[in-house]
Short mmCIF file of C-alpha atoms in Angstrom, two decimals:
data_model
loop_
_atom_site.label_atom_id
_atom_site.label_comp_id
_atom_site.label_asym_id
_atom_site.label_seq_id
_atom_site.Cartn_x
_atom_site.Cartn_y
_atom_site.Cartn_z
CA UNK A 12 -15.42 -22.34 -1.14
CA UNK A 13 -12.63 -20.51 -2.96
CA UNK A 14 -11.73 -17.29 -4.71
CA UNK A 15 -11.52 -17.13 -8.52
CA UNK A 16 -8.71 -15.15 -10.15
CA UNK A 17 -8.36 -13.96 -13.75
CA UNK A 18 -4.88 -12.81 -14.77
CA UNK A 19 -4.65 -11.30 -18.25
CA UNK A 20 -6.95 -14.02 -19.66
CA UNK A 21 -7.16 -14.20 -23.44
CA UNK A 22 -9.09 -16.35 -25.90
CA UNK A 23 -8.53 -16.63 -29.65
CA UNK A 24 -10.06 -18.70 -32.39
CA UNK A 25 -7.26 -18.83 -34.92
CA UNK A 26 -6.25 -15.23 -35.57
CA UNK A 27 -9.49 -13.84 -34.14
CA UNK A 28 -9.09 -12.75 -30.50
CA UNK A 29 -12.43 -12.62 -28.69
CA UNK A 30 -11.31 -12.06 -25.07
CA UNK A 31 -8.60 -9.42 -24.66
CA UNK A 32 -6.61 -9.76 -21.47
CA UNK A 33 -9.25 -9.79 -18.73
CA UNK A 34 -7.95 -9.45 -15.16
CA UNK A 35 -10.28 -9.64 -12.15
CA UNK A 36 -10.55 -11.11 -8.65
CA UNK A 37 -13.64 -12.82 -7.24
CA UNK A 38 -13.44 -13.07 -3.45
CA UNK A 39 -14.30 -16.19 -1.49
CA UNK A 40 -18.09 -16.25 -1.06
CA UNK A 41 -18.70 -13.34 -3.44
CA UNK A 42 -21.50 -13.24 -6.03
CA UNK A 43 -20.09 -11.60 -9.18
CA UNK A 44 -22.16 -11.01 -12.32
CA UNK A 45 -20.53 -10.83 -15.77
CA UNK A 46 -22.86 -8.65 -17.85
CA UNK A 47 -22.78 -7.38 -21.41
CA UNK A 48 -24.50 -7.56 -24.80
CA UNK A 49 -24.50 -10.62 -27.06
CA UNK A 50 -21.07 -11.43 -28.46
CA UNK A 51 -19.09 -9.51 -25.82
CA UNK A 52 -17.23 -12.60 -24.53
CA UNK A 53 -19.01 -13.06 -21.20
CA UNK A 54 -20.05 -16.70 -21.74
CA UNK A 55 -16.66 -17.51 -23.24
CA UNK A 56 -15.02 -16.18 -20.08
CA UNK A 57 -17.29 -18.33 -17.90
CA UNK A 58 -16.70 -21.42 -20.04
CA UNK A 59 -12.94 -20.95 -19.65
CA UNK A 60 -13.41 -21.06 -15.88
CA UNK A 61 -15.43 -24.26 -16.29
CA UNK A 62 -12.90 -25.87 -18.61
CA UNK A 63 -15.32 -26.04 -21.53
CA UNK A 64 -13.12 -23.63 -23.53
CA UNK A 65 -9.33 -23.73 -23.64
CA UNK A 66 -7.41 -20.66 -22.45
CA UNK A 67 -5.23 -19.05 -25.11
CA UNK A 68 -3.25 -16.85 -22.72
CA UNK A 69 -3.08 -15.80 -19.09
CA UNK A 70 -4.12 -17.76 -16.01
CA UNK A 71 -7.34 -18.69 -14.21
CA UNK A 72 -7.10 -19.85 -10.60
CA UNK A 73 -9.76 -21.41 -8.40
CA UNK A 74 -8.56 -21.30 -4.82
CA UNK A 75 -4.83 -21.84 -4.82
CA UNK A 76 -4.78 -23.90 -8.05
CA UNK A 77 -4.13 -22.68 -11.58
CA UNK A 78 -6.77 -24.58 -13.56
CA UNK A 79 -5.72 -23.80 -17.15
CA UNK A 80 -4.90 -27.43 -17.91
CA UNK A 81 -7.30 -29.19 -15.52
CA UNK A 82 -10.26 -31.20 -16.82
CA UNK A 83 -13.70 -29.77 -15.91
CA UNK A 84 -14.35 -32.62 -13.46
CA UNK A 85 -11.18 -31.74 -11.54
CA UNK A 86 -11.97 -28.01 -11.05
CA UNK A 87 -14.41 -28.41 -8.14
CA UNK A 88 -17.10 -26.30 -9.79
CA UNK A 89 -20.77 -26.85 -10.60
CA UNK A 90 -22.48 -25.19 -13.56
CA UNK A 91 -26.12 -24.24 -14.23
CA UNK A 92 -26.95 -23.65 -17.90
CA UNK A 93 -29.57 -21.66 -19.78
CA UNK A 94 -31.28 -24.87 -20.86
CA UNK A 95 -31.96 -27.09 -17.88
CA UNK A 96 -30.11 -30.11 -19.34
CA UNK A 97 -32.18 -32.56 -17.27
CA UNK A 98 -32.48 -36.25 -18.10
CA UNK A 99 -36.13 -36.55 -19.24
CA UNK A 100 -36.46 -40.26 -18.31
CA UNK A 101 -35.20 -39.74 -14.74
CA UNK A 102 -37.08 -38.49 -11.70
CA UNK A 103 -36.15 -35.25 -9.98
CA UNK A 104 -34.39 -37.30 -7.29
CA UNK A 105 -32.36 -39.27 -9.83
CA UNK A 106 -31.46 -36.15 -11.82
CA UNK A 107 -30.00 -34.62 -8.68
CA UNK A 108 -28.33 -37.83 -7.53
CA UNK A 109 -26.85 -39.01 -10.84
CA UNK A 110 -23.58 -37.06 -10.69
CA UNK A 111 -22.94 -38.21 -7.13
CA UNK A 112 -23.48 -41.84 -8.12
CA UNK A 113 -20.95 -41.47 -10.92
CA UNK A 114 -18.45 -40.17 -8.36
CA UNK A 115 -19.04 -43.26 -6.22
CA UNK A 116 -20.50 -41.63 -3.09
CA UNK A 117 -22.23 -43.85 -0.56
CA UNK A 118 -26.01 -44.21 -0.98
CA UNK A 119 -26.67 -42.67 2.45
CA UNK A 120 -24.52 -39.61 1.61
CA UNK A 121 -26.29 -39.18 -1.73
CA UNK A 122 -29.72 -39.38 -0.11
CA UNK A 123 -28.77 -36.85 2.57
CA UNK A 124 -27.41 -34.36 0.02
CA UNK A 125 -30.37 -34.68 -2.36
CA UNK A 126 -32.96 -34.27 0.40
CA UNK A 127 -31.10 -31.29 1.87
CA UNK A 128 -30.98 -29.58 -1.54
CA UNK A 129 -34.66 -30.40 -2.14
CA UNK A 130 -35.53 -28.78 1.19
CA UNK A 131 -33.52 -25.64 0.37
CA UNK A 132 -35.21 -25.36 -3.03
CA UNK A 133 -38.70 -26.40 -1.86
CA UNK A 134 -38.68 -29.47 -4.12
CA UNK A 135 -39.47 -32.03 -1.43
CA UNK A 136 -42.87 -32.85 -2.89
CA UNK A 137 -41.55 -33.26 -6.45
CA UNK A 138 -38.72 -35.80 -6.04
CA UNK A 139 -40.57 -38.63 -7.79
CA UNK A 140 -41.78 -36.51 -10.73
CA UNK A 141 -40.26 -36.45 -14.20
CA UNK A 142 -39.08 -33.12 -15.70
CA UNK A 143 -42.04 -33.04 -18.10
CA UNK A 144 -44.36 -32.80 -15.07
CA UNK A 145 -42.67 -29.62 -13.80
CA UNK A 146 -42.98 -25.93 -14.64
CA UNK A 147 -40.05 -24.01 -16.08
CA UNK A 148 -39.21 -22.51 -12.70
CA UNK A 149 -39.30 -25.93 -11.03
CA UNK A 150 -37.01 -27.39 -13.71
CA UNK A 151 -34.51 -24.60 -13.13
CA UNK A 152 -34.62 -25.34 -9.41
CA UNK A 153 -33.81 -28.99 -10.16
CA UNK A 154 -30.84 -27.85 -12.26
CA UNK A 155 -29.68 -25.70 -9.33
CA UNK A 156 -30.25 -28.62 -6.97
CA UNK A 157 -28.04 -30.83 -9.10
CA UNK A 158 -25.31 -28.20 -8.68
CA UNK A 159 -25.89 -27.76 -4.93
CA UNK A 160 -25.53 -31.48 -4.10
CA UNK A 161 -21.99 -31.45 -5.44
CA UNK A 162 -21.00 -28.97 -2.69
CA UNK A 163 -18.49 -27.29 -5.04
CA UNK A 164 -15.95 -24.55 -4.40
CA UNK A 165 -17.80 -22.33 -6.91
CA UNK A 166 -21.08 -22.10 -8.79
CA UNK A 167 -21.10 -20.98 -12.44
CA UNK A 168 -24.41 -19.73 -13.88
CA UNK A 169 -24.72 -19.23 -17.65
CA UNK A 170 -27.88 -17.11 -18.25
CA UNK A 171 -29.99 -19.55 -16.17
CA UNK A 172 -33.12 -17.37 -16.09
CA UNK A 173 -33.39 -16.35 -19.74
CA UNK A 174 -35.90 -19.09 -20.64
CA UNK A 175 -38.36 -18.02 -17.94
CA UNK A 176 -41.20 -15.53 -18.29
CA UNK A 177 -40.92 -12.10 -16.67
CA UNK A 178 -42.81 -12.97 -13.46
CA UNK A 179 -40.82 -16.16 -12.90
CA UNK A 180 -37.54 -14.34 -13.51
CA UNK A 181 -38.32 -11.91 -10.69
CA UNK A 182 -39.22 -14.82 -8.41
CA UNK A 183 -36.10 -16.80 -9.32
CA UNK A 184 -33.86 -13.75 -8.74
CA UNK A 185 -35.21 -13.57 -5.19
CA UNK A 186 -34.64 -17.31 -4.74
CA UNK A 187 -31.07 -17.04 -6.00
CA UNK A 188 -30.36 -14.23 -3.54
CA UNK A 189 -31.79 -16.29 -0.68
CA UNK A 190 -29.83 -19.37 -1.83
CA UNK A 191 -26.55 -17.47 -1.87
CA UNK A 192 -27.18 -16.01 1.57
CA UNK A 193 -27.80 -19.53 2.86
CA UNK A 194 -24.88 -21.31 1.17
CA UNK A 195 -22.33 -18.49 0.79
CA UNK A 196 -20.65 -20.26 -2.14
CA UNK A 197 -18.47 -18.24 -4.53
CA UNK A 198 -20.60 -17.60 -7.63
CA UNK A 199 -20.08 -16.31 -11.18
CA UNK A 200 -23.30 -15.43 -13.01
CA UNK A 201 -23.48 -14.48 -16.71
CA UNK A 202 -26.34 -12.43 -18.12
CA UNK A 203 -27.13 -9.87 -20.81
CA UNK A 204 -29.90 -8.46 -18.60
CA UNK A 205 -28.65 -5.41 -16.71
CA UNK A 206 -31.61 -5.59 -14.29
CA UNK A 207 -30.49 -9.09 -13.25
CA UNK A 208 -26.96 -7.81 -12.87
CA UNK A 209 -28.01 -4.83 -10.74
CA UNK A 210 -30.25 -6.88 -8.43
CA UNK A 211 -28.05 -9.98 -7.94
CA UNK A 212 -24.42 -8.84 -7.95
CA UNK A 213 -22.12 -7.96 -5.11
CA UNK A 214 -19.91 -6.70 -7.93
CA UNK A 215 -20.28 -6.56 -11.71
CA UNK A 216 -17.85 -7.14 -14.55
CA UNK A 217 -19.22 -5.16 -17.50
CA UNK A 218 -17.92 -6.70 -20.72
CA UNK A 219 -17.64 -4.92 -24.07
CA UNK A 220 -16.12 -6.49 -27.19
CA UNK A 221 -14.04 -8.97 -25.18
CA UNK A 222 -12.76 -6.47 -22.62
CA UNK A 223 -13.70 -5.80 -19.00
CA UNK A 224 -14.98 -2.25 -19.45
CA UNK A 225 -15.66 -1.67 -15.74
CA UNK A 226 -15.60 -3.69 -12.51
CA UNK A 227 -17.42 -2.50 -9.42
CA UNK A 228 -20.50 -2.68 -7.23
CA UNK A 229 -23.82 -2.21 -9.06
CA UNK A 230 -24.52 1.16 -7.45
CA UNK A 231 -21.01 2.45 -8.15
CA UNK A 232 -21.13 1.35 -11.79
CA UNK A 233 -24.57 2.93 -12.16
CA UNK A 234 -23.62 6.19 -10.45
CA UNK A 235 -20.09 6.49 -11.90
CA UNK A 236 -19.87 4.79 -15.31
CA UNK A 237 -16.29 4.66 -16.55
CA UNK A 238 -17.18 4.98 -20.25
CA UNK A 239 -20.02 5.96 -22.56
CA UNK A 240 -20.55 2.24 -23.25
CA UNK A 241 -21.24 1.52 -19.58
CA UNK A 242 -23.39 4.68 -19.29
CA UNK A 243 -25.46 3.54 -22.25
CA UNK A 244 -25.72 -0.13 -21.26
CA UNK A 245 -26.42 0.04 -17.54
CA UNK A 246 -29.73 1.69 -16.74
CA UNK A 247 -33.18 1.59 -18.30
CA UNK A 248 -33.58 4.03 -19.94
CA UNK A 249 -29.82 4.51 -20.25
CA UNK A 250 -27.94 7.66 -19.33
CA UNK A 251 -28.54 10.61 -21.66
CA UNK A 252 -25.36 11.54 -23.58
CA UNK A 253 -25.63 15.06 -24.90
CA UNK A 254 -23.00 16.88 -27.02
CA UNK A 255 -21.73 19.87 -25.05
CA UNK A 256 -18.62 21.92 -24.24
CA UNK A 257 -16.52 22.21 -21.10
CA UNK A 258 -13.81 24.81 -20.90
CA UNK A 259 -13.97 25.21 -24.67
CA UNK A 260 -13.47 21.48 -25.18
CA UNK A 261 -16.09 19.26 -26.89
CA UNK A 262 -17.52 16.74 -24.39
CA UNK A 263 -20.52 14.49 -23.90
CA UNK A 264 -22.70 15.52 -20.98
CA UNK A 265 -24.08 12.46 -19.17
CA UNK A 266 -27.28 12.78 -17.10
CA UNK A 267 -29.51 9.95 -15.87
CA UNK A 268 -33.21 10.30 -16.89
CA UNK A 269 -34.29 10.48 -13.23
CA UNK A 270 -31.91 13.39 -12.60
CA UNK A 271 -33.72 15.63 -15.07
CA UNK A 272 -36.58 17.48 -13.38
CA UNK A 273 -39.27 19.79 -14.78
CA UNK A 274 -38.88 23.48 -14.10
CA UNK A 275 -40.02 26.89 -15.25
CA UNK A 276 -38.72 27.86 -18.67
CA UNK A 277 -36.75 30.69 -17.10
CA UNK A 278 -34.79 28.11 -15.01
CA UNK A 279 -34.36 25.54 -17.80
CA UNK A 280 -30.97 24.08 -18.62
CA UNK A 281 -32.50 22.44 -21.66
CA UNK A 282 -35.87 22.00 -23.33
CA UNK A 283 -37.10 18.63 -24.63
CA UNK A 284 -39.53 18.41 -27.53
CA UNK A 285 -41.76 15.47 -26.56
CA UNK A 286 -42.04 12.59 -29.02
CA UNK A 287 -43.50 9.84 -26.80
CA UNK A 288 -44.89 9.31 -23.29
CA UNK A 289 -44.86 5.99 -21.46
CA UNK A 290 -47.06 6.11 -18.32
CA UNK A 291 -45.85 3.28 -16.05
CA UNK A 292 -48.05 3.92 -13.04
CA UNK A 293 -45.53 5.08 -10.45
CA UNK A 294 -43.40 6.77 -13.13
CA UNK A 295 -43.81 8.41 -16.50
CA UNK A 296 -41.07 8.12 -19.12
CA UNK A 297 -40.76 11.04 -21.49
CA UNK A 298 -38.87 10.47 -24.74
CA UNK A 299 -37.98 13.35 -27.02
CA UNK A 300 -35.19 15.38 -28.56
CA UNK A 301 -33.45 18.60 -27.66
CA UNK A 302 -35.39 21.62 -28.81
CA UNK A 303 -33.51 23.62 -31.41
CA UNK A 304 -30.74 21.05 -31.65
CA UNK A 305 -29.40 20.49 -35.12
CA UNK A 306 -28.25 16.95 -34.41
CA UNK A 307 -31.60 15.67 -33.09
CA UNK A 308 -30.05 14.48 -29.81
CA UNK A 309 -32.42 12.02 -28.12
CA UNK A 310 -33.30 12.60 -24.46
CA UNK A 311 -35.21 10.49 -21.92
CA UNK A 312 -36.70 11.87 -18.70
CA UNK A 313 -38.11 9.82 -15.79
CA UNK A 314 -40.79 11.66 -13.83
CA UNK A 315 -42.77 10.74 -10.73
CA UNK A 316 -45.77 12.68 -11.97
CA UNK A 317 -48.05 12.95 -14.97
CA UNK A 318 -47.14 15.17 -17.90
CA UNK A 319 -49.36 17.18 -20.18
CA UNK A 320 -48.11 16.15 -23.63
CA UNK A 321 -50.26 18.77 -25.31
CA UNK A 322 -47.63 21.39 -24.52
CA UNK A 323 -45.31 19.52 -26.88
CA UNK A 324 -42.22 20.32 -24.86
CA UNK A 325 -40.73 20.02 -21.37
CA UNK A 326 -38.32 22.45 -19.69
CA UNK A 327 -35.87 20.58 -17.43
CA UNK A 328 -32.89 21.20 -15.19
CA UNK A 329 -30.44 18.95 -13.32
CA UNK A 330 -28.10 19.02 -10.36
CA UNK A 331 -24.57 19.57 -11.76
CA UNK A 332 -23.21 17.32 -8.98
CA UNK A 333 -25.02 14.39 -10.60
CA UNK A 334 -23.77 15.10 -14.13
CA UNK A 335 -20.79 13.44 -15.83
CA UNK A 336 -18.57 14.40 -18.75
CA UNK A 337 -17.10 11.99 -21.28
CA UNK A 338 -14.49 12.25 -24.01
CA UNK A 339 -16.48 12.03 -27.28
CA UNK A 340 -13.56 10.29 -29.02
CA UNK A 341 -12.40 7.56 -26.62
CA UNK A 342 -15.58 7.44 -24.53
CA UNK A 343 -13.73 7.66 -21.19
CA UNK A 344 -15.29 9.59 -18.31
CA UNK A 345 -13.47 12.85 -17.59
CA UNK A 346 -12.63 13.02 -13.90
CA UNK A 347 -12.32 16.54 -12.51
#
């Protein structure tokens, strides 16, 4: 195992810079998720670690080696892709063993590694099957098994769950957590899904337009977003951002939907005209806009109770200790 270090890493295609000086440290044995919307540079950053993209500027280290100029095969990493990239004519066993054979390992070592990985991933009964005989979740396990048998210093995951249906994604998230607890290998995981990021990561790197917008634990990023981008990207529904004033200065008031609670109109800090209700069983999501607001500011409220939509509006209040204020120009959180 080894730590991964980014030092002012940049990537350009001609005159177009797509990654703007990212610096971050991934500790030995840590599971770090790089999360952000499409086109933010997260996969490019991962591919630079893998050696599949050249580094325009800065340094990437794996362990005590700067890997900028090393070939992918010399970086001691294993990568799991969005598409399973399995050889369709080979059995599960041969798919997992192929890379080890190319490296010239002894047959007994290969067999021991493959069978150990198959046991970890519960693939023991599928070793003689071809990929076409497997479900999507089983194919992704084979792809992970092919990475595990290499016993690398680091695992790199590039949106490995995005081809699975919702139920399988939940199952595979649990399996990934269990796998990391068992192996303890340093891992970088790329996703656009903030739920995956929140549930899998020890720490998150939130990317926005080629920059690391915020780095921190999932709960810290959720509770203390550094910018309006992070506040609006992490969380479902995202944090409400409401034009307001603080000390005579224009600000954006940030309040999570679950921190708005119904109250008597005489106690209300704001009133929401209801546009849509989404009953989810344990919760009800209320979507609407501020009553009397000229700008039509949208507001979401998460309630643990049913709501009578016939009233047409909802009086709410919030705990000021759970509110945030942001600069409406630069988007940075204002720290008191």
